XYZ file of C-alpha atoms in Angstrom:
699
model
C -7.822 -7.852 -39.228
C -11.542 -7.980 -39.265
C -10.992 -11.951 -38.647
C -9.214 -10.564 -35.284
C -11.689 -8.069 -34.769
C -14.372 -10.845 -34.334
C -12.376 -13.540 -32.440
C -11.828 -9.839 -29.497
C -15.986 -9.621 -29.302
C -16.649 -12.964 -28.909
C -14.358 -14.047 -26.075
C -14.174 -10.591 -24.723
C -18.008 -9.913 -24.365
C -19.749 -13.218 -24.234
C -21.798 -13.594 -26.611
C -22.496 -10.506 -28.833
C -21.739 -9.958 -32.202
C -21.190 -7.019 -34.455
C -23.614 -5.985 -36.590
C -24.028 -3.438 -39.601
C -26.700 -1.631 -40.503
C -26.545 -2.934 -44.237
C -29.439 -5.491 -43.849
C -28.641 -6.716 -40.574
C -26.264 -7.782 -41.728
C -23.190 -9.641 -39.818
C -19.457 -8.636 -39.861
C -18.272 -11.046 -41.655
C -14.195 -11.822 -42.447
C -13.706 -9.560 -45.319
C -16.314 -7.230 -44.171
C -14.692 -3.396 -44.202
C -14.970 -2.224 -41.090
C -14.448 1.076 -41.216
C -17.440 1.929 -44.236
C -19.746 0.391 -41.298
C -19.123 1.857 -38.074
C -21.466 4.387 -38.544
C -23.987 2.002 -38.703
C -22.852 -0.587 -35.994
C -24.909 -1.885 -32.869
C -24.773 -4.382 -31.009
C -26.711 -7.412 -30.422
C -26.835 -9.996 -27.510
C -27.240 -13.472 -28.396
C -29.858 -15.673 -25.560
C -29.139 -18.710 -24.221
C -31.031 -20.306 -27.061
C -29.375 -18.359 -29.940
C -32.567 -16.057 -30.171
C -30.610 -12.701 -30.690
C -32.169 -9.640 -29.318
C -30.923 -6.181 -29.973
C -29.119 -3.995 -28.065
C -29.271 -0.200 -27.227
C -27.036 2.268 -26.480
C -27.311 1.433 -22.580
C -26.312 -2.166 -23.231
C -24.281 -3.989 -20.977
C -22.643 -7.243 -21.561
C -22.331 -9.919 -19.384
C -19.214 -9.243 -17.622
C -21.100 -5.781 -16.424
C -19.305 -3.428 -18.292
C -21.697 -0.834 -20.042
C -20.650 0.403 -23.183
C -22.651 1.955 -26.259
C -22.885 1.061 -29.947
C -21.144 4.571 -30.724
C -18.823 3.699 -27.992
C -16.923 0.219 -28.826
C -18.024 1.481 -32.720
C -15.272 4.550 -32.348
C -13.362 2.368 -29.945
C -12.524 -0.594 -32.614
C -12.496 1.601 -35.822
C -9.990 3.750 -33.876
C -7.606 0.458 -33.264
C -8.104 -0.488 -36.782
C -6.935 2.908 -37.776
C -3.803 2.904 -35.448
C -3.133 -0.223 -36.880
C -3.315 0.592 -40.310
C -0.637 3.334 -39.931
C 1.786 1.553 -38.568
C 1.372 -0.957 -41.184
C 2.565 2.491 -42.850
C 5.168 4.248 -40.369
C 6.444 0.930 -39.050
C 9.714 -1.090 -39.948
C 9.373 -4.710 -40.582
C 12.336 -5.612 -38.960
C 12.504 -6.427 -35.251
C 16.109 -5.353 -34.927
C 14.919 -2.740 -33.467
C 13.006 -3.976 -31.157
C 15.564 -7.215 -30.155
C 18.334 -4.702 -29.396
C 16.400 -2.709 -26.990
C 15.623 -6.326 -24.429
C 17.895 -8.202 -25.533
C 20.681 -6.296 -22.477
C 17.984 -7.263 -20.899
C 17.033 -10.607 -20.354
C 21.002 -11.700 -20.003
C 20.028 -8.593 -16.983
C 16.973 -10.501 -15.034
C 19.307 -13.750 -15.565
C 21.763 -12.535 -12.428
C 18.818 -12.906 -10.612
C 19.209 -15.939 -10.236
C 22.443 -16.056 -8.954
C 22.829 -18.214 -5.597
C 25.605 -15.464 -4.390
C 23.533 -12.349 -5.425
C 20.537 -14.470 -3.695
C 22.483 -14.656 -0.084
C 23.785 -10.815 -0.503
C 20.162 -9.832 -0.887
C 19.147 -11.467 1.567
C 21.432 -10.894 4.771
C 20.505 -7.320 4.459
C 17.116 -7.914 4.868
C 15.493 -7.636 8.815
C 12.981 -10.707 8.072
C 11.957 -11.380 11.486
C 10.736 -7.929 11.822
C 9.225 -7.981 7.971
C 7.987 -11.562 9.578
C 5.852 -9.672 12.274
C 4.718 -7.281 10.567
C 3.486 -9.111 7.414
C 1.679 -11.174 10.501
C -0.260 -7.823 11.465
C -1.119 -6.692 8.744
C -2.660 -9.735 8.346
C -4.260 -9.771 12.426
C -5.207 -6.165 11.515
C -7.480 -7.371 9.142
C -8.787 -10.857 11.080
C -6.409 -12.690 10.071
C -4.897 -14.098 12.759
C -4.240 -17.871 11.228
C -3.018 -17.368 7.234
C -1.926 -19.568 4.855
C 1.491 -19.998 4.044
C 0.510 -17.800 0.302
C -1.109 -15.127 2.712
C 1.542 -14.906 4.316
C 4.078 -14.495 1.371
C 1.980 -12.509 -0.058
C 1.693 -9.826 3.047
C 5.590 -10.134 4.104
C 5.859 -9.125 -0.597
C 4.344 -5.917 0.639
C 6.935 -5.606 3.387
C 9.749 -6.244 1.971
C 7.848 -3.501 -1.373
C 7.694 -0.758 2.438
C 10.628 -2.003 3.496
C 12.727 -1.170 0.372
C 11.272 2.005 -0.279
C 12.397 3.338 3.024
C 16.368 1.990 2.757
C 17.341 2.686 -1.129
C 18.396 6.289 -1.415
C 16.377 8.430 -4.672
C 19.210 10.164 -6.367
C 18.653 13.742 -8.267
C 22.818 14.607 -7.754
C 24.079 13.333 -5.448
C 26.287 15.627 -2.580
C 29.678 16.021 -2.504
C 31.997 13.076 -1.715
C 34.200 15.967 0.219
C 32.127 18.115 1.580
C 28.434 16.603 1.907
C 27.173 19.934 0.118
C 24.795 20.591 -2.776
C 26.604 19.190 -6.495
C 25.129 20.372 -10.393
C 25.817 18.407 -13.327
C 29.041 18.266 -15.264
C 28.387 15.553 -17.709
C 29.897 12.465 -18.429
C 33.072 10.362 -17.598
C 34.559 7.650 -18.465
C 34.283 4.550 -16.448
C 37.031 3.413 -13.417
C 37.964 0.094 -13.873
C 36.161 -1.032 -10.661
C 32.889 0.684 -11.862
C 32.856 -1.116 -14.866
C 33.362 -4.548 -12.961
C 29.954 -3.802 -11.883
C 27.694 -2.641 -15.171
C 28.951 1.077 -14.252
C 29.304 2.112 -18.419
C 27.859 5.232 -17.651
C 29.081 7.761 -15.205
C 27.662 10.730 -14.403
C 30.420 13.842 -13.145
C 28.641 16.625 -10.540
C 30.937 19.962 -9.477
C 30.176 21.235 -5.976
C 28.069 23.774 -5.912
C 30.639 25.295 -2.758
C 34.243 23.545 -3.239
C 34.703 22.795 -7.223
C 35.281 18.985 -6.773
C 34.107 16.199 -8.593
C 31.470 13.724 -8.186
C 31.059 10.578 -9.755
C 27.760 8.523 -10.326
C 28.169 5.497 -11.794
C 24.935 3.942 -12.905
C 25.749 0.716 -11.229
C 23.574 -2.828 -13.575
C 24.960 -5.270 -10.950
C 22.638 -5.639 -8.247
C 25.376 -6.698 -6.020
C 26.604 -3.659 -5.808
C 23.396 -2.484 -6.161
C 22.799 -3.843 -2.951
C 26.028 -2.555 -1.154
C 25.164 1.328 -2.414
C 21.382 1.626 -1.629
C 20.620 3.818 -4.281
C 20.245 5.261 -7.552
C 17.026 6.266 -9.938
C 14.299 4.025 -11.114
C 16.984 1.583 -13.089
C 18.568 1.024 -10.127
C 15.508 0.449 -8.055
C 14.151 -2.124 -9.994
C 16.949 -4.121 -11.061
C 17.954 -4.329 -7.301
C 14.695 -4.580 -5.800
C 13.954 -7.727 -7.988
C 16.337 -9.007 -7.302
C 15.389 -8.872 -3.399
C 12.116 -10.527 -4.658
C 13.914 -13.077 -6.521
C 16.777 -14.177 -3.195
C 13.399 -14.385 -0.986
C 11.822 -16.961 -4.238
C 9.553 -14.693 -5.186
C 8.721 -15.551 -9.254
C 9.496 -11.915 -10.733
C 9.731 -10.089 -14.057
C 11.790 -6.812 -14.746
C 8.685 -5.116 -16.603
C 10.859 -1.797 -19.015
C 8.769 1.013 -19.881
C 9.747 2.452 -22.759
C 8.577 5.594 -21.735
C 11.494 5.225 -19.353
C 10.332 3.633 -16.161
C 11.116 0.600 -14.766
C 9.572 -1.485 -12.238
C 8.595 -4.755 -11.196
C 6.682 -7.442 -11.349
C 5.558 -10.315 -8.392
C 3.200 -13.657 -9.569
C 0.947 -13.873 -6.625
C -0.877 -16.999 -5.761
C -2.935 -15.222 -3.348
C -4.542 -13.460 -6.814
C -3.146 -15.686 -9.430
C -2.020 -14.216 -11.912
C 0.766 -11.123 -11.794
C 0.911 -7.761 -9.879
C 2.424 -4.908 -10.424
C 4.676 -3.538 -7.824
C 7.031 -0.002 -8.035
C 9.708 0.120 -5.710
C 10.145 3.643 -6.127
C 6.757 4.392 -5.507
C 5.731 1.880 -3.017
C 2.461 1.632 -4.943
C 1.066 -1.992 -5.615
C -1.295 -3.889 -7.672
C -2.320 0.265 -9.448
C -1.098 -0.509 -12.774
C -3.352 2.057 -14.387
C -0.683 4.009 -12.080
C 1.425 5.413 -14.925
C -1.482 5.765 -17.365
C -4.470 7.764 -15.119
C -2.230 8.951 -11.791
C 1.035 9.809 -14.202
C -0.219 10.948 -17.459
C 1.915 9.455 -18.944
C 1.827 8.641 -23.173
C 2.665 4.817 -22.861
C 3.830 2.956 -25.953
C 5.380 -0.405 -25.755
C 5.781 -2.056 -21.658
C 7.433 -5.522 -22.175
C 8.059 -7.448 -18.926
C 11.265 -9.524 -19.004
C 11.723 -12.781 -17.065
C 14.153 -15.758 -16.752
C 11.367 -18.008 -18.082
C 10.762 -15.028 -21.605
C 9.795 -12.171 -22.964
C 5.736 -10.870 -22.704
C 4.164 -7.835 -23.967
C 2.102 -6.614 -20.959
C 1.328 -3.132 -22.543
C -2.311 -3.932 -22.354
C -2.267 -4.556 -18.167
C -1.045 -1.377 -18.080
C -3.330 0.809 -20.132
C -7.564 1.799 -21.018
C -6.817 3.622 -24.202
C -5.412 1.115 -26.137
C -5.761 2.140 -29.502
C -4.645 5.517 -28.483
C -1.405 2.971 -27.259
C -1.255 1.589 -30.145
C -0.689 4.186 -32.474
C 2.598 5.395 -30.898
C 3.679 1.594 -31.159
C 5.878 3.020 -34.228
C 9.099 0.787 -33.809
C 7.761 -3.006 -35.755
C 4.739 -4.045 -36.317
C 2.617 -6.113 -33.946
C 3.416 -9.213 -36.048
C 7.004 -8.396 -35.688
C 6.729 -7.829 -32.190
C 4.965 -10.945 -31.438
C 7.803 -12.751 -33.308
C 10.551 -11.027 -31.881
C 9.626 -11.898 -28.423
C 7.713 -15.707 -28.718
C 12.458 -15.998 -30.848
C 13.990 -14.523 -27.324
C 10.899 -16.925 -25.167
C 11.846 -19.890 -27.626
C 15.913 -18.873 -26.227
C 14.926 -18.599 -22.741
C 13.620 -22.026 -22.279
C 15.952 -23.916 -24.270
C 16.356 -27.427 -22.288
C 13.011 -27.118 -20.518
C 11.474 -30.104 -19.669
C 7.575 -31.009 -21.404
C 6.425 -30.333 -18.828
C 7.397 -27.309 -17.729
C 6.876 -26.088 -21.908
C 3.184 -27.098 -20.788
C 2.989 -25.534 -17.896
C 4.530 -22.359 -19.332
C 2.621 -21.989 -22.359
C -0.468 -22.977 -20.652
C 0.377 -19.647 -17.680
C 0.875 -17.545 -20.378
C -2.718 -18.175 -22.654
C -3.574 -17.319 -19.707
C -1.940 -14.391 -18.296
C -3.397 -12.908 -21.789
C -7.285 -13.782 -21.116
C -6.998 -12.154 -18.124
C -5.414 -8.863 -19.457
C -7.989 -9.090 -22.409
C -10.841 -9.094 -19.387
C -8.930 -6.774 -17.353
C -8.391 -3.835 -20.176
C -12.601 -4.448 -20.167
C -13.064 -3.774 -16.745
C -14.025 -0.978 -14.906
C -11.675 2.000 -14.777
C -10.845 2.580 -11.620
C -12.930 5.902 -11.219
C -13.341 5.806 -7.226
C -9.857 5.036 -7.218
C -6.868 8.951 -6.877
C -3.270 7.651 -8.343
C -1.201 9.655 -7.813
C 1.998 11.630 -10.266
C 4.609 11.106 -9.323
C 7.065 10.653 -6.330
C 10.598 9.917 -6.785
C 13.074 12.122 -7.708
C 12.898 16.665 -7.637
C 9.588 18.397 -8.534
C 11.532 19.582 -11.255
C 12.716 16.873 -13.021
C 9.297 15.172 -13.092
C 6.978 18.259 -14.262
C 10.393 18.210 -17.365
C 9.248 14.659 -17.728
C 5.801 15.233 -17.803
C 5.036 12.995 -14.892
C 4.004 15.459 -12.323
C -0.164 14.468 -12.589
C -2.776 17.000 -12.047
C -2.720 17.443 -8.691
C 0.423 17.789 -6.430
C -1.103 16.842 -3.437
C -2.645 14.269 -5.274
C -1.687 10.085 -3.813
C -2.593 6.637 -3.983
C -7.080 7.266 -2.000
C -10.162 6.234 -2.388
C -13.936 7.408 -2.485
C -15.751 3.987 -2.384
C -14.339 2.491 1.232
C -15.607 -0.617 1.471
C -16.436 -1.716 4.760
C -14.100 -2.971 6.722
C -14.350 -5.395 9.696
C -12.160 -3.583 12.799
C -9.919 -6.160 15.016
C -9.668 -3.410 17.981
C -11.498 -5.861 21.466
C -7.100 -6.138 22.133
C -7.249 -2.310 22.631
C -9.948 -2.187 24.763
C -8.469 -5.179 26.924
C -4.977 -2.924 27.390
C -7.304 -0.324 28.420
C -9.359 -2.017 31.252
C -6.037 -3.584 32.163
C -4.574 -0.019 33.213
C -7.489 0.670 35.451
C -6.251 -1.746 37.909
C -2.711 -0.474 38.018
C -4.128 3.053 38.135
C -6.612 2.062 41.553
C -2.720 0.316 42.890
C -1.611 3.354 43.057
C -4.405 4.946 45.848
C -4.679 1.429 47.563
C -0.766 1.921 48.419
C -0.689 5.445 48.651
C 2.050 6.438 46.246
C 2.858 9.581 45.723
C 2.289 10.588 41.140
C 6.187 11.196 40.506
C 5.974 7.917 42.426
C 3.089 6.576 40.917
C 5.092 8.056 37.300
C 8.709 6.305 38.575
C 6.401 2.549 37.874
C 4.787 3.695 35.128
C 8.056 4.272 33.790
C 9.813 1.402 34.988
C 7.369 -0.834 33.786
C 7.056 0.738 29.778
C 11.411 -0.401 30.435
C 10.203 -4.207 30.366
C 7.640 -3.372 27.267
C 10.058 -1.969 25.387
C 13.149 -4.636 25.782
C 9.993 -7.152 24.954
C 8.834 -5.008 22.309
C 12.618 -5.664 20.743
C 13.299 -8.453 20.834
C 12.744 -11.334 18.641
C 9.042 -11.354 18.165
C 8.541 -15.214 17.937
C 10.263 -16.066 21.718
C 9.633 -12.333 23.471
C 11.341 -12.409 26.957
C 13.353 -9.711 29.468
C 13.878 -10.488 32.485
C 13.642 -8.338 36.373
C 16.206 -7.860 38.815
C 15.409 -7.403 42.219
C 18.733 -5.576 42.747
C 17.651 -2.330 44.403
C 15.382 -1.259 46.502
C 12.979 0.291 44.267
C 13.686 -2.431 41.807
C 12.309 -5.023 44.472
C 9.277 -2.967 44.941
C 8.148 -3.025 42.194
C 8.497 -6.904 42.122
C 7.140 -7.031 45.520
C 4.166 -4.936 45.703
C 3.687 -4.199 42.148
C 3.567 -6.626 39.294
C 0.268 -8.473 40.681
C -1.541 -5.213 39.740
C 0.416 -5.244 36.484
C -1.869 -9.269 35.617
C -4.502 -8.395 33.846
C -2.133 -6.363 31.131
C 0.167 -8.777 30.810
C -2.369 -10.964 29.802
C -4.181 -8.384 27.024
C -0.721 -8.599 26.053
C -1.004 -13.149 25.992
C 2.655 -12.477 28.233
C 3.379 -14.158 31.862
C 5.207 -13.565 35.273
C 7.518 -16.767 36.218
C 9.820 -16.977 38.904
C 13.584 -17.883 37.083
C 15.545 -20.478 39.252
C 17.967 -17.763 40.408
C 15.235 -15.634 41.783
C 14.793 -13.120 38.577
C 11.353 -12.835 37.417
C 10.354 -13.415 33.811
C 8.099 -12.406 31.695
C 7.604 -14.950 28.601
C 5.340 -15.105 25.738
C 1.673 -16.623 27.149
C -0.333 -17.455 23.652
C 0.355 -16.405 20.518
C 3.275 -14.202 19.940
C 1.131 -12.033 17.296
C -1.573 -11.361 20.194
C 1.735 -9.871 21.672
C 2.965 -7.718 18.314
C -0.563 -6.352 18.316
C -1.236 -5.113 21.799
C 2.945 -4.005 22.316
C 2.094 -0.918 20.326
C -0.715 0.411 22.150
C -0.102 -0.414 26.212
C 3.175 1.228 24.882
C 1.025 4.660 23.865
C -1.204 4.199 26.515
C 0.908 4.552 29.136
C 2.278 7.484 27.821
C -0.829 8.678 28.045
C -1.233 7.291 31.308
C 2.316 9.337 32.447
C 1.093 12.756 30.766
C -2.423 12.589 32.210
C -0.170 11.991 35.891
C 1.703 14.738 35.410
C -1.565 16.851 34.384
C -3.343 15.660 37.373
C -3.673 18.629 40.066
C -5.147 15.801 42.693
C -4.619 12.849 42.459
C -7.442 9.929 44.589
C -10.040 8.281 43.922
C -11.709 11.546 41.565
C -9.044 10.858 39.713
C -10.137 7.456 38.332
C -11.848 8.536 35.418
C -11.793 10.138 32.131
C -8.800 10.436 30.915
C -7.092 9.112 33.016
C -9.117 5.472 32.992
C -10.489 4.282 29.859
C -13.439 2.083 30.551
C -15.612 -0.040 28.147
C -14.586 1.503 25.583
C -16.800 0.456 22.470
C -15.098 -2.059 20.442
C -15.643 -5.001 17.649
C -17.248 -2.879 15.110
C -17.287 -2.449 11.257
C -16.635 1.219 9.250
C -17.497 2.485 7.085
C -15.853 6.561 6.002
C -16.620 9.340 2.632
C -12.519 8.137 1.695
C -9.259 6.870 3.069
C -5.678 7.210 1.956
C -4.575 3.500 0.192
C -2.693 2.014 1.885
C -1.902 3.106 5.098
C -4.670 5.846 5.655
C -7.494 3.493 6.381
C -10.299 4.241 7.972
C -10.221 1.440 10.243
C -6.787 3.223 11.373
C -8.709 5.522 13.330
C -9.541 2.567 15.776
C -6.523 1.410 16.447
C -5.181 2.629 19.512
C -1.649 3.203 18.155
C -0.018 6.916 17.259
C 1.746 5.807 14.328
C -1.279 5.422 12.160
C -3.800 7.318 11.200
C -7.521 7.950 9.338
C -6.481 10.269 5.984
C -9.540 11.759 4.187
C -8.329 13.196 1.232
C -10.901 15.345 0.376
C -12.547 15.749 4.214
C -11.332 19.730 4.369
C -14.433 20.796 3.778
C -17.128 17.841 4.805
C -16.142 14.146 5.336
C -17.874 11.362 7.285
C -16.812 7.899 9.570
C -18.883 5.608 11.174
C -18.196 2.621 13.134
C -21.207 0.391 13.671
C -21.538 -2.387 16.036
C -24.254 -5.091 15.933
C -23.883 -7.458 19.111
C -26.149 -4.897 21.351
C -27.474 -1.546 21.610
C -25.469 1.327 24.097
C -25.586 4.767 25.521
C -22.343 6.799 24.571
C -20.905 8.903 27.284
C -17.827 10.483 26.124
C -15.546 9.971 23.208
C -11.590 11.531 22.502
C -10.363 12.049 19.534
C -6.518 12.383 19.073
C -4.100 14.669 16.461
C -2.412 12.853 14.488
C 1.560 13.190 13.721
C 1.498 15.911 11.230
C 0.141 18.349 9.475
C -2.337 20.247 12.017
C -4.066 22.892 9.217
C -5.801 18.743 8.466
C -7.550 18.586 11.882
C -10.885 18.180 12.433
C -11.848 22.008 13.598
C -15.961 21.483 13.991
C -18.185 18.174 13.890
C -21.241 16.546 14.767
C -21.137 13.147 16.996
C -24.625 11.186 15.985
C -26.391 8.422 16.722
C -28.966 5.457 15.474
C -30.821 2.527 17.230
C -31.468 0.785 14.029
C -27.708 0.350 12.127
C -27.786 3.817 10.220
C -30.841 4.604 8.603
C -31.562 7.167 10.821
C -29.586 9.227 13.021
C -30.067 11.436 16.094
C -27.909 14.088 17.134
C -25.286 13.477 20.586
C -22.418 15.826 20.503
C -21.864 18.824 18.956
C -18.018 20.766 18.515
C -16.958 23.913 17.017
C -14.174 26.187 16.678
C -11.515 22.579 18.325
C -8.144 23.707 18.086
C -5.423 20.720 19.200
C -2.241 22.084 20.627
C 0.387 19.737 19.599
C 0.623 16.788 17.515
C -1.345 12.872 19.327
C -3.030 15.478 21.768
C -6.102 14.084 23.086
C -9.208 14.930 23.835
C -12.367 13.746 25.634
C -15.861 15.150 24.973
C -18.511 13.968 27.413
C -21.898 13.214 25.744
C -25.139 14.016 27.312
C -27.395 11.471 25.250
C -30.484 11.379 27.182
C -29.743 7.374 27.640
C -30.596 7.287 24.078
C -28.863 3.588 22.834
C -27.627 3.008 19.608
C -25.559 0.552 17.558
C -24.047 3.031 15.172
C -22.097 5.786 15.457
C -21.764 8.546 12.639
C -18.869 11.058 13.288
C -19.861 13.989 10.299
C -16.729 16.685 10.485
C -17.867 20.265 8.816
C -14.309 21.269 8.181
C -10.695 21.641 8.903
C -8.668 24.115 11.015
C -6.618 25.454 7.217
C -9.458 24.704 4.726
C -7.177 27.424 1.744
C -4.196 25.416 3.250
C -5.760 21.590 2.073
C -7.908 19.040 0.974
C -7.401 16.629 3.642
C -8.516 15.283 7.163
C -6.538 13.332 9.334
C -7.543 11.490 12.760
C -4.760 10.146 14.876
C -7.448 7.890 16.831
C -11.019 8.052 17.980
C -12.426 5.667 20.800
C -16.061 5.945 21.683
C -16.447 5.353 25.601
C -19.892 3.410 26.498
C -21.948 4.176 29.678
C -21.356 0.536 31.948
C -23.832 -2.382 31.973
């Protein structure tokens, strides 16, 4: 036992001994750690080999700060848990084999070409590829590597699966569609048993009393068809999807009754946690910290072996050890090694060597991760899949019903929003052309709607080959093509599109540049057209005087960096407030009673003359009500008030409010919005905004 502990200390802390208080003697192989645990202290080793006494705040080379007492308590707890395990756990590995072996056969189904092909056929591959590339472009990566593209596609596959697969609490009645209640178990029909549905739950309808069957299928081929289930079905089917697209994947079995997936990320150079039920990735502490699960065994099962990855999912290993009582650690290791050996029969010596090296690297990485930071700034949610009563009954609800994956320590994010400014600027010549052509308000709206239909057709076409055509088969279409289309030239350019005259007399609209830039700008243009149509309809007297905010949005400040007091991960990050589209939003989970967001531009000082805020898609109680806008001419070291607003109220969702600023010529290179409170601080802890647009005086 002490041999293991001594190795652990040297391996993890890179130059730390365990020193007892009895004459400064280092703990040796045959030392009884429990007899000296109260006298332990840390000693760091300098490069010259000299010993330096550590104090209670000693910091290890890996950046870990642990006191002597904390380390001693942790080691003693692990020692005691292992000793206790020797008395209560069996030396027979039969129970562990019984639990793991069926899943080894299960994961081999994922290698079946027919199952993989069936899975791929159900996926909108082009749509997910586009979303993956756009997600990278929003980070400024317009030329991603194959590895980066694969990683981004995997995340989009996860989000798509979450939306396309259905969670089953109690299935609706097959006859009338009404609610059902559990009515015990039934025997499987031959058609159910054929796809591994050996367990069949029965549900009686509350209205018509007819029975609905819910077979728990194990064959992922059937799950691709039914697209419903609970965590077992979700993880089983999603892991097949991952293998179908070539990702190295594992089915991960949590003995406290949950299942998820791990994929090897070449982007990270390590295995990554993915939970399809929750659409959460790379957050292995979700279950212990968010769900408050009392973990014991977590086993990853793949075609090439089985792995004990429990330590990846905990920061309380000594507590987990106390619950690992099926068998001893030595027997568990032997069982897993034997099963892995069976899985690897027939592998070449080169492949075996590669896998063994990767196994060692993974175990070392898990040890490093265990002693890394505890993600204190990241809030992890309780379970969100399944109905509330069921989650509470399983003690997986977490400590806060509103808890979500969020961060109170946001990174500075680069804002890729130059295309938003280009689109806003490009709308001006279109709007000005309506005055030049003396169009009525209704005629102008008709022209905007006509162009919007063209943009929708382009949006709905394959993103790599976007194309549509305009027929001049009516007087209004001919007027649009002959008189109005030239004024849309800048807008087409902002979309990386161009217009060409076809051989049949039609006007062709097609790609003129990077298709990803078109994908990035299309939703901005569509929302901009909707906003212009809305403003036109609310404009009493359309004329030159109308060519200002909110109809015309010139000189929008862009290409800055963003920092916020908090953000929702991954869809409510701070840069979402500046991306120009309605479907996204910035969400501050703890911002109801005060929060802030900063937009900083490094290129030049600018005078803020106006800004717009847009309400988000839901939950009006989260709308900001009181706020202060500030500017800084020294990058944020000092601030000056530019505007204050109180008791503001957004009446509808996606409503834009425009505010003029009289900053008396004050030039700034950073702007801070301090939100003081939301509309209903008693109903929510959150603040959210659909968009923020800042406008500078023209130079």
